[in-house]
Amino acid sequence: MHPDMDVMSAVQRRIRDLAMEKDVLILAHNYQVPEVQDIADIVGDSLVLALKARDSKMSNILLAGVDFMAETAKTVNPQRRVIHPVPGATCPMANMIDVDSLADLRKRHPNAPVVAYVNTTAEVKAVSDVCCTSANAVQVVSSLDEEEVIFIPDSNLGQYVQSMLPGKRIVIWPGHCHVHTGITVDDIKRLKAAHPGSRTVVHPECPMDVIEISDRVASTEGMLKYALEDGSIEFIVGTEEGLVHRMRKEIPGKIFHPISGAVCPNMKKIGLEDILRSLETMSPTVEMDDEVIDGNRRCLERMFEAL
Ligand code: 13P
Ligand code: SF4
C-alpha cells in the first residue's frame, strides 16, 4: 500500500487502486505538481527515474515527466509497456538540436566524442557517443580519453562542466533551458538579503554567474540530499519550483525558498485526471523504432558504465 493512502483524495485513491490492479509502476519527476508527486511510487531526478525504470519488474511503467524521460524509460526496459499520459509534455531544450545539426557539428570536430545530456531526443542520443544527466555530467566527461569533447544541448551545463574540468576543451552547443536561464543573480541576492544565513543550492542549468555565487550545484536529487545533510536550516532553491514540495515534505524541520516564477509549463501539463484516464485506458504508450531504441540504449549504457 502507498504510504500516503490515508490522506489521499478520492481521485488519488482511485489512481493507486488502478496502479495496483494493473501492475503499473508510477514514476514522477521532481518538477511534477504536488498532487502528482504524492501518488507516485518514486519521485526523483532524471537519473533516479531511468534507474528505477531499468530495474522495474512490473509489467507497466507510467512516467509523469517530459517526453525524453518516458523515451528513456522505454529504452532501458523495452519489454514493459511505458505510458506517458500527455505526449505534448516536452522539453523545449531537448528540441534545440536535431540529428542533422549534430552531424554538421561532428564534421567540424571529427575526433571529438559527443556527450548528449539526457534532455535530448532519442534520435539524437542514438547518434551520440555517451549520455549524461545533471547528476553525473562532470564524471562522464572526465571519463573520456579525448581532450576535445562535444557537449549538447545545454550551454550552461556545458560551461559548468568546462569550469570543473579545465584540462578538457568542450565544444558547447548553444541550447538552454528557459526556466533556469530565467534565474538571475538578482533573484538570488534578493532572497539572500531577505533570509540571511540561508544556503544557496542551484541546478547546473542555471547561468554561470548564478552558479558562482551559490554554495552547491547539483541535480534535483543532489539538491535535496544537500538540504538533508547540510547543518543549515534555510535554503534558497535555484531550480524549478516543484522540487520545493518534495523538500518540504521529506525535510519538514527546514525552510525552503523557491525562486518566484521558476515554473516549467511542460512539467505542469500532467494532472491527476490525465493519469487516471491513462490508467483506465493504458494509453498513450511510448512507441519507438527498434533502431532508435538500440542506438539510444548504447548511449545510455555507456553512461551507466562510466558511473
Ligand atoms: P534533473 O535530472 O536534475 O532532475 O534535471 C532535469 C531537468 O529537466 C532539469 O531542468
Ligand atoms: Fe526542459 Fe527546463 Fe523544463 Fe527541465 S525545466 S524539462 S530542462 S524546459
mmCIF file of C-alpha atoms and ligand atoms in Angstrom:
data_model
loop_
_atom_site.group_PDB
_atom_site.id
_atom_site.type_symbol
_atom_site.label_atom_id
_atom_site.label_comp_id
_atom_site.label_asym_id
_atom_site.label_seq_id
_atom_site.Cartn_x
_atom_site.Cartn_y
_atom_site.Cartn_z
ATOM 1 C CA MET A 1 0.000 0.000 0.000
ATOM 2 C CA HIS A 2 1.177 3.544 -0.778
ATOM 3 C CA PRO A 3 2.357 5.247 2.473
ATOM 4 C CA ASP A 4 0.155 8.361 1.865
ATOM 5 C CA MET A 5 -3.052 6.401 1.095
ATOM 6 C CA ASP A 6 -4.794 7.641 4.270
ATOM 7 C CA VAL A 7 -4.533 11.326 3.322
ATOM 8 C CA MET A 8 -5.353 10.970 -0.397
ATOM 9 C CA SER A 9 -8.331 12.409 -2.275
ATOM 10 C CA ALA A 10 -10.844 10.095 -3.976
ATOM 11 C CA VAL A 11 -9.131 10.551 -7.376
ATOM 12 C CA GLN A 12 -5.722 9.852 -5.917
ATOM 13 C CA ARG A 13 -7.015 6.683 -4.246
ATOM 14 C CA ARG A 14 -8.631 5.524 -7.491
ATOM 15 C CA ILE A 15 -5.254 6.037 -9.222
ATOM 16 C CA ARG A 16 -3.444 3.991 -6.595
ATOM 17 C CA ASP A 17 -6.063 1.212 -6.774
ATOM 18 C CA LEU A 18 -5.800 1.049 -10.580
ATOM 19 C CA ALA A 19 -1.992 1.100 -10.490
ATOM 20 C CA MET A 20 -2.029 -1.890 -8.143
ATOM 21 C CA GLU A 21 -4.712 -3.760 -10.090
ATOM 22 C CA LYS A 22 -2.947 -3.233 -13.442
ATOM 23 C CA ASP A 23 0.628 -3.699 -12.184
ATOM 24 C CA VAL A 24 1.814 -0.175 -13.031
ATOM 25 C CA LEU A 25 4.894 1.482 -11.504
ATOM 26 C CA ILE A 26 4.295 5.254 -11.317
ATOM 27 C CA LEU A 27 7.455 7.349 -11.688
ATOM 28 C CA ALA A 28 7.266 11.140 -11.279
ATOM 29 C CA HIS A 29 9.891 13.816 -11.801
ATOM 30 C CA ASN A 30 10.698 16.289 -9.004
ATOM 31 C CA TYR A 31 9.041 19.115 -11.009
ATOM 32 C CA GLN A 32 5.610 17.472 -11.216
ATOM 33 C CA VAL A 33 2.715 19.217 -9.453
ATOM 34 C CA PRO A 34 2.414 18.240 -5.758
ATOM 35 C CA GLU A 35 -0.730 16.117 -6.167
ATOM 36 C CA VAL A 36 1.018 14.025 -8.857
ATOM 37 C CA GLN A 37 4.214 13.619 -6.809
ATOM 38 C CA ASP A 38 2.038 12.411 -3.929
ATOM 39 C CA ILE A 39 0.595 9.418 -5.831
ATOM 40 C CA ALA A 40 3.893 8.251 -7.346
ATOM 41 C CA ASP A 41 5.798 5.149 -6.258
ATOM 42 C CA ILE A 42 9.058 7.004 -6.860
ATOM 43 C CA VAL A 43 9.770 10.743 -7.225
ATOM 44 C CA GLY A 44 13.240 11.602 -8.479
ATOM 45 C CA ASP A 45 15.634 13.275 -10.887
ATOM 46 C CA SER A 46 16.275 12.037 -14.440
ATOM 47 C CA LEU A 47 18.913 9.549 -13.313
ATOM 48 C CA VAL A 48 16.843 8.040 -10.494
ATOM 49 C CA LEU A 49 13.843 7.656 -12.825
ATOM 50 C CA ALA A 50 15.998 5.975 -15.505
ATOM 51 C CA LEU A 51 17.498 3.539 -12.982
ATOM 52 C CA LYS A 52 14.125 2.705 -11.399
ATOM 53 C CA ALA A 53 12.618 2.133 -14.858
ATOM 54 C CA ARG A 54 15.556 -0.074 -15.865
ATOM 55 C CA ASP A 55 15.295 -2.228 -12.748
ATOM 56 C CA SER A 56 11.490 -2.491 -12.574
ATOM 57 C CA LYS A 57 9.950 -5.975 -12.694
ATOM 58 C CA MET A 58 6.404 -4.619 -13.012
ATOM 59 C CA SER A 59 4.563 -5.105 -16.323
ATOM 60 C CA ASN A 60 3.919 -1.385 -16.930
ATOM 61 C CA ILE A 61 5.540 1.957 -16.181
ATOM 62 C CA LEU A 62 3.698 5.295 -16.124
ATOM 63 C CA LEU A 63 6.107 8.204 -16.462
ATOM 64 C CA ALA A 64 4.904 11.577 -15.164
ATOM 65 C CA GLY A 65 7.526 13.919 -16.611
ATOM 66 C CA VAL A 66 8.554 15.238 -20.033
ATOM 67 C CA ASP A 67 8.782 13.064 -23.148
ATOM 68 C CA PHE A 68 12.532 12.338 -23.172
ATOM 69 C CA MET A 69 12.121 10.786 -19.692
ATOM 70 C CA ALA A 70 9.394 8.457 -20.993
ATOM 71 C CA GLU A 71 11.579 7.553 -24.019
ATOM 72 C CA THR A 72 14.461 6.805 -21.652
ATOM 73 C CA ALA A 73 12.247 4.509 -19.553
ATOM 74 C CA LYS A 74 11.135 2.631 -22.691
ATOM 75 C CA THR A 75 14.728 2.337 -23.910
ATOM 76 C CA VAL A 76 16.168 0.910 -20.714
ATOM 77 C CA ASN A 77 13.284 -1.558 -20.254
ATOM 78 C CA PRO A 78 11.737 -2.118 -23.712
ATOM 79 C CA GLN A 79 9.765 -5.244 -22.658
ATOM 80 C CA ARG A 80 7.494 -3.067 -20.498
ATOM 81 C CA ARG A 81 4.569 -1.010 -21.673
ATOM 82 C CA VAL A 82 5.539 2.634 -20.938
ATOM 83 C CA ILE A 83 2.697 5.133 -20.624
ATOM 84 C CA HIS A 84 3.261 8.890 -20.968
ATOM 85 C CA PRO A 85 -0.090 10.498 -20.030
ATOM 86 C CA VAL A 86 0.368 13.762 -22.007
ATOM 87 C CA PRO A 87 2.638 13.271 -25.067
ATOM 88 C CA GLY A 88 2.685 17.060 -25.599
ATOM 89 C CA ALA A 89 4.651 17.455 -22.346
ATOM 90 C CA THR A 90 8.048 18.000 -23.929
ATOM 91 C CA CYS A 91 11.325 19.725 -23.016
ATOM 92 C CA PRO A 92 11.970 22.717 -25.321
ATOM 93 C CA MET A 93 15.720 22.438 -24.718
ATOM 94 C CA ALA A 94 15.734 18.797 -25.860
ATOM 95 C CA ASN A 95 14.338 20.012 -29.189
ATOM 96 C CA MET A 96 17.103 22.634 -29.687
ATOM 97 C CA ILE A 97 19.361 20.202 -31.533
ATOM 98 C CA ASP A 98 18.485 17.638 -34.203
ATOM 99 C CA VAL A 99 20.308 14.791 -35.953
ATOM 100 C CA ASP A 100 21.353 16.935 -38.971
ATOM 101 C CA SER A 101 22.830 19.794 -36.946
ATOM 102 C CA LEU A 102 24.711 17.284 -34.795
ATOM 103 C CA ALA A 103 26.130 15.662 -37.955
ATOM 104 C CA ASP A 104 27.367 19.120 -39.118
ATOM 105 C CA LEU A 105 28.967 19.760 -35.743
ATOM 106 C CA ARG A 106 30.728 16.383 -35.817
ATOM 107 C CA LYS A 107 32.165 17.200 -39.262
ATOM 108 C CA ARG A 108 33.794 20.294 -37.760
ATOM 109 C CA HIS A 109 35.224 18.307 -34.800
ATOM 110 C CA PRO A 110 35.776 14.811 -36.244
ATOM 111 C CA ASN A 111 37.809 13.455 -33.319
ATOM 112 C CA ALA A 112 35.627 14.745 -30.503
ATOM 113 C CA PRO A 113 33.171 12.308 -28.854
ATOM 114 C CA VAL A 114 29.624 13.610 -28.364
ATOM 115 C CA VAL A 115 28.205 13.745 -24.839
ATOM 116 C CA ALA A 116 24.423 14.100 -25.019
ATOM 117 C CA TYR A 117 22.670 15.473 -21.956
ATOM 118 C CA VAL A 118 19.684 13.226 -21.204
ATOM 119 C CA ASN A 119 17.498 16.219 -22.177
ATOM 120 C CA THR A 120 17.761 15.287 -25.887
ATOM 121 C CA THR A 121 15.503 13.299 -28.209
ATOM 122 C CA ALA A 122 16.016 9.539 -28.540
ATOM 123 C CA GLU A 123 17.023 10.097 -32.207
ATOM 124 C CA VAL A 124 19.825 12.476 -31.182
ATOM 125 C CA LYS A 125 21.046 10.150 -28.410
ATOM 126 C CA ALA A 126 21.112 7.311 -30.958
ATOM 127 C CA VAL A 127 23.792 9.212 -32.944
ATOM 128 C CA SER A 128 25.744 10.416 -29.879
ATOM 129 C CA ASP A 129 28.517 8.578 -28.032
ATOM 130 C CA VAL A 130 27.528 8.765 -24.386
ATOM 131 C CA CYS A 131 24.663 10.185 -22.367
ATOM 132 C CA CYS A 132 24.861 12.108 -19.095
ATOM 133 C CA THR A 133 22.436 13.660 -16.617
ATOM 134 C CA SER A 134 22.917 16.696 -14.398
ATOM 135 C CA ALA A 135 23.929 14.244 -11.634
ATOM 136 C CA ASN A 136 26.954 12.877 -13.494
ATOM 137 C CA ALA A 137 27.892 15.238 -16.372
ATOM 138 C CA VAL A 138 31.316 16.073 -14.885
ATOM 139 C CA GLN A 139 32.047 12.395 -14.165
ATOM 140 C CA VAL A 140 31.013 11.269 -17.671
ATOM 141 C CA VAL A 141 33.060 13.946 -19.495
ATOM 142 C CA SER A 142 36.092 13.324 -17.298
ATOM 143 C CA SER A 143 35.890 9.563 -18.045
ATOM 144 C CA LEU A 144 36.629 10.233 -21.740
ATOM 145 C CA ASP A 145 40.221 9.931 -23.020
ATOM 146 C CA GLU A 146 39.883 12.687 -25.634
ATOM 147 C CA GLU A 147 40.778 16.256 -24.703
ATOM 148 C CA GLU A 148 38.189 17.774 -27.040
ATOM 149 C CA VAL A 149 34.564 16.830 -26.292
ATOM 150 C CA ILE A 150 31.300 17.973 -27.893
ATOM 151 C CA PHE A 151 28.603 18.696 -25.312
ATOM 152 C CA ILE A 152 24.938 19.050 -26.323
ATOM 153 C CA PRO A 153 22.495 20.765 -25.944
ATOM 154 C CA ASP A 154 22.699 22.817 -22.712
ATOM 155 C CA SER A 155 25.250 25.624 -22.878
ATOM 156 C CA ASN A 156 25.024 26.406 -19.138
ATOM 157 C CA LEU A 157 25.657 22.791 -18.127
ATOM 158 C CA GLY A 158 28.453 22.649 -20.739
ATOM 159 C CA GLN A 159 30.085 25.742 -19.239
ATOM 160 C CA TYR A 160 29.741 24.348 -15.725
ATOM 161 C CA VAL A 161 31.432 21.083 -16.811
ATOM 162 C CA GLN A 162 34.189 23.119 -18.506
ATOM 163 C CA SER A 163 34.770 25.092 -15.283
ATOM 164 C CA MET A 164 35.153 21.816 -13.350
ATOM 165 C CA LEU A 165 37.430 20.202 -15.957
ATOM 166 C CA PRO A 166 39.947 22.828 -17.132
ATOM 167 C CA GLY A 167 42.046 20.140 -18.869
ATOM 168 C CA LYS A 168 39.240 19.486 -21.388
ATOM 169 C CA ARG A 169 38.269 21.598 -24.397
ATOM 170 C CA ILE A 170 34.487 21.468 -24.533
ATOM 171 C CA VAL A 171 32.646 22.390 -27.720
ATOM 172 C CA ILE A 172 29.313 23.679 -26.437
ATOM 173 C CA TRP A 173 26.028 23.714 -28.356
ATOM 174 C CA PRO A 174 24.053 26.936 -27.732
ATOM 175 C CA GLY A 175 20.897 25.362 -26.238
ATOM 176 C CA HIS A 176 19.345 26.452 -22.953
ATOM 177 C CA CYS A 177 16.502 25.827 -20.521
ATOM 178 C CA HIS A 178 14.181 28.808 -20.461
ATOM 179 C CA VAL A 179 13.275 28.145 -16.816
ATOM 180 C CA HIS A 180 16.851 28.083 -15.489
ATOM 181 C CA THR A 181 18.191 30.908 -17.677
ATOM 182 C CA GLY A 182 15.394 32.989 -16.136
ATOM 183 C CA ILE A 183 17.018 32.611 -12.691
ATOM 184 C CA THR A 184 19.267 35.630 -12.125
ATOM 185 C CA VAL A 185 21.939 36.850 -9.715
ATOM 186 C CA ASP A 186 19.431 39.494 -8.583
ATOM 187 C CA ASP A 187 16.887 36.775 -7.670
ATOM 188 C CA ILE A 188 19.489 35.047 -5.501
ATOM 189 C CA LYS A 189 20.756 38.291 -3.942
ATOM 190 C CA ARG A 190 17.209 39.398 -3.074
ATOM 191 C CA LEU A 191 16.475 36.087 -1.346
ATOM 192 C CA LYS A 192 19.839 36.125 0.450
ATOM 193 C CA ALA A 193 19.097 39.640 1.762
ATOM 194 C CA ALA A 194 15.615 38.570 2.913
ATOM 195 C CA HIS A 195 16.874 35.334 4.523
ATOM 196 C CA PRO A 196 20.375 35.932 5.868
ATOM 197 C CA GLY A 197 22.146 32.728 6.886
ATOM 198 C CA SER A 198 20.425 30.610 4.206
ATOM 199 C CA ARG A 199 22.450 28.340 1.966
ATOM 200 C CA THR A 200 22.009 28.597 -1.803
ATOM 201 C CA VAL A 201 21.740 25.387 -3.814
ATOM 202 C CA VAL A 202 21.251 25.568 -7.586
ATOM 203 C CA HIS A 203 20.849 23.348 -10.628
ATOM 204 C CA PRO A 204 23.708 23.359 -13.203
ATOM 205 C CA GLU A 205 21.290 24.501 -15.948
ATOM 206 C CA CYS A 206 21.474 27.941 -14.237
ATOM 207 C CA PRO A 207 23.753 30.621 -15.751
ATOM 208 C CA MET A 208 27.408 30.612 -14.593
ATOM 209 C CA ASP A 209 27.098 33.898 -12.672
ATOM 210 C CA VAL A 210 24.327 32.304 -10.556
ATOM 211 C CA ILE A 211 26.398 29.142 -10.070
ATOM 212 C CA GLU A 212 29.383 31.227 -8.948
ATOM 213 C CA ILE A 213 27.505 32.832 -6.026
ATOM 214 C CA SER A 214 25.946 29.568 -4.825
ATOM 215 C CA ASP A 215 27.069 27.176 -2.093
ATOM 216 C CA ARG A 216 26.278 23.970 -4.001
ATOM 217 C CA VAL A 217 25.495 22.905 -7.586
ATOM 218 C CA ALA A 218 23.652 19.604 -8.052
ATOM 219 C CA SER A 219 20.940 17.685 -9.879
ATOM 220 C CA THR A 220 17.478 17.985 -8.340
ATOM 221 C CA GLU A 221 18.112 14.775 -6.353
ATOM 222 C CA GLY A 222 21.512 16.110 -5.256
ATOM 223 C CA MET A 223 19.911 19.420 -4.212
ATOM 224 C CA LEU A 224 17.503 17.539 -1.938
ATOM 225 C CA LYS A 225 20.332 15.423 -0.496
ATOM 226 C CA TYR A 226 22.396 18.554 0.210
ATOM 227 C CA ALA A 227 19.487 20.174 2.084
ATOM 228 C CA LEU A 228 19.018 16.969 4.077
ATOM 229 C CA GLU A 229 22.675 16.605 5.052
ATOM 230 C CA ASP A 230 23.820 20.226 5.492
ATOM 231 C CA GLY A 231 23.576 21.638 9.021
ATOM 232 C CA SER A 232 21.773 24.835 7.914
ATOM 233 C CA ILE A 233 18.058 25.414 8.445
ATOM 234 C CA GLU A 234 17.151 27.650 5.458
ATOM 235 C CA PHE A 235 17.849 27.102 1.763
ATOM 236 C CA ILE A 236 17.396 29.154 -1.397
ATOM 237 C CA VAL A 237 16.405 26.653 -4.076
ATOM 238 C CA GLY A 238 17.657 27.640 -7.551
ATOM 239 C CA THR A 239 15.616 25.419 -9.811
ATOM 240 C CA GLU A 240 12.040 24.764 -10.957
ATOM 241 C CA GLU A 241 9.682 25.324 -8.016
ATOM 242 C CA GLY A 242 8.277 21.734 -7.996
ATOM 243 C CA LEU A 243 11.284 20.427 -6.089
ATOM 244 C CA VAL A 244 10.325 22.537 -3.067
ATOM 245 C CA HIS A 245 7.199 20.430 -2.491
ATOM 246 C CA ARG A 246 9.318 17.315 -2.076
ATOM 247 C CA MET A 247 11.886 19.140 0.074
ATOM 248 C CA ARG A 248 9.202 20.445 2.452
ATOM 249 C CA LYS A 249 7.565 17.023 2.653
ATOM 250 C CA GLU A 250 10.728 14.984 3.207
ATOM 251 C CA ILE A 251 12.643 17.525 5.322
ATOM 252 C CA PRO A 252 9.897 19.091 7.484
ATOM 253 C CA GLY A 253 12.234 20.765 10.003
ATOM 254 C CA LYS A 254 13.846 23.067 7.404
ATOM 255 C CA ILE A 255 12.731 26.118 5.411
ATOM 256 C CA PHE A 256 12.939 26.377 1.618
ATOM 257 C CA HIS A 257 12.728 29.492 -0.536
ATOM 258 C CA PRO A 258 11.856 28.890 -4.214
ATOM 259 C CA ILE A 259 12.623 31.381 -6.991
ATOM 260 C CA SER A 260 9.477 33.239 -7.921
ATOM 261 C CA GLY A 261 8.379 32.441 -11.492
ATOM 262 C CA ALA A 262 10.678 29.411 -11.972
ATOM 263 C CA VAL A 263 7.965 27.204 -13.441
ATOM 264 C CA CYS A 264 8.306 24.683 -16.292
ATOM 265 C CA PRO A 265 4.939 24.766 -18.111
ATOM 266 C CA ASN A 266 5.621 21.417 -19.768
ATOM 267 C CA MET A 267 6.213 19.651 -16.467
ATOM 268 C CA LYS A 268 2.878 21.054 -15.278
ATOM 269 C CA LYS A 269 0.882 19.647 -18.210
ATOM 270 C CA ILE A 270 0.228 16.341 -16.424
ATOM 271 C CA GLY A 271 -2.586 16.362 -13.854
ATOM 272 C CA LEU A 272 -4.352 13.690 -11.816
ATOM 273 C CA GLU A 273 -7.188 13.413 -14.366
ATOM 274 C CA ASP A 274 -4.649 12.666 -17.140
ATOM 275 C CA ILE A 275 -3.080 9.928 -15.041
ATOM 276 C CA LEU A 276 -6.472 8.457 -14.143
ATOM 277 C CA ARG A 277 -7.514 8.378 -17.832
ATOM 278 C CA SER A 278 -4.186 6.792 -18.766
ATOM 279 C CA LEU A 279 -4.613 4.040 -16.197
ATOM 280 C CA GLU A 280 -8.178 3.363 -17.323
ATOM 281 C CA THR A 281 -7.162 3.081 -20.995
ATOM 282 C CA MET A 282 -3.499 2.014 -20.516
ATOM 283 C CA SER A 283 -2.516 4.672 -23.062
ATOM 284 C CA PRO A 284 -0.920 6.683 -24.626
ATOM 285 C CA THR A 285 2.058 4.378 -24.848
ATOM 286 C CA VAL A 286 5.599 5.279 -25.909
ATOM 287 C CA GLU A 287 6.358 3.733 -29.311
ATOM 288 C CA MET A 288 9.880 3.864 -30.767
ATOM 289 C CA ASP A 289 11.652 2.272 -33.744
ATOM 290 C CA ASP A 290 13.917 -0.656 -32.798
ATOM 291 C CA GLU A 291 16.878 1.083 -34.423
ATOM 292 C CA VAL A 292 16.360 4.218 -32.326
ATOM 293 C CA ILE A 293 15.929 2.134 -29.165
ATOM 294 C CA ASP A 294 19.193 0.272 -29.896
ATOM 295 C CA GLY A 295 21.203 3.464 -30.522
ATOM 296 C CA ASN A 296 19.638 5.215 -27.555
ATOM 297 C CA ARG A 297 20.373 2.214 -25.290
ATOM 298 C CA ARG A 298 24.031 2.144 -26.351
ATOM 299 C CA CYS A 299 24.340 5.845 -25.425
ATOM 300 C CA LEU A 300 22.638 5.334 -22.031
ATOM 301 C CA GLU A 301 24.565 2.134 -21.239
ATOM 302 C CA ARG A 302 27.866 3.919 -21.797
ATOM 303 C CA MET A 303 26.736 6.411 -19.166
ATOM 304 C CA PHE A 304 25.858 3.611 -16.710
ATOM 305 C CA GLU A 305 29.304 2.066 -17.344
ATOM 306 C CA ALA A 306 31.056 5.385 -16.617
ATOM 307 C CA LEU A 307 29.411 5.698 -13.159
HETATM 308 P P1 13P B 1 17.341 16.618 -13.046
HETATM 309 O O1 13P B 1 17.789 15.384 -13.739
HETATM 310 O O2 13P B 1 18.412 17.245 -12.207
HETATM 311 O O3 13P B 1 16.095 16.373 -12.242
HETATM 312 O O4 13P B 1 17.007 17.717 -14.142
HETATM 313 C C1 13P B 1 16.043 17.519 -15.120
HETATM 314 C C2 13P B 1 15.634 18.752 -15.751
HETATM 315 O O5 13P B 1 14.849 18.763 -16.671
HETATM 316 C C3 13P B 1 16.199 19.977 -15.244
HETATM 317 O O6 13P B 1 15.549 21.053 -15.804
HETATM 318 FE FE1 SF4 B 2 13.332 21.141 -20.025
HETATM 319 FE FE2 SF4 B 2 13.934 23.214 -18.478
HETATM 320 FE FE3 SF4 B 2 11.549 22.068 -18.254
HETATM 321 FE FE4 SF4 B 2 13.775 20.813 -17.391
HETATM 322 S S1 SF4 B 2 12.880 22.701 -16.575
HETATM 323 S S2 SF4 B 2 12.112 19.919 -18.595
HETATM 324 S S3 SF4 B 2 15.247 21.487 -18.945
HETATM 325 S S4 SF4 B 2 12.360 23.156 -20.052
#
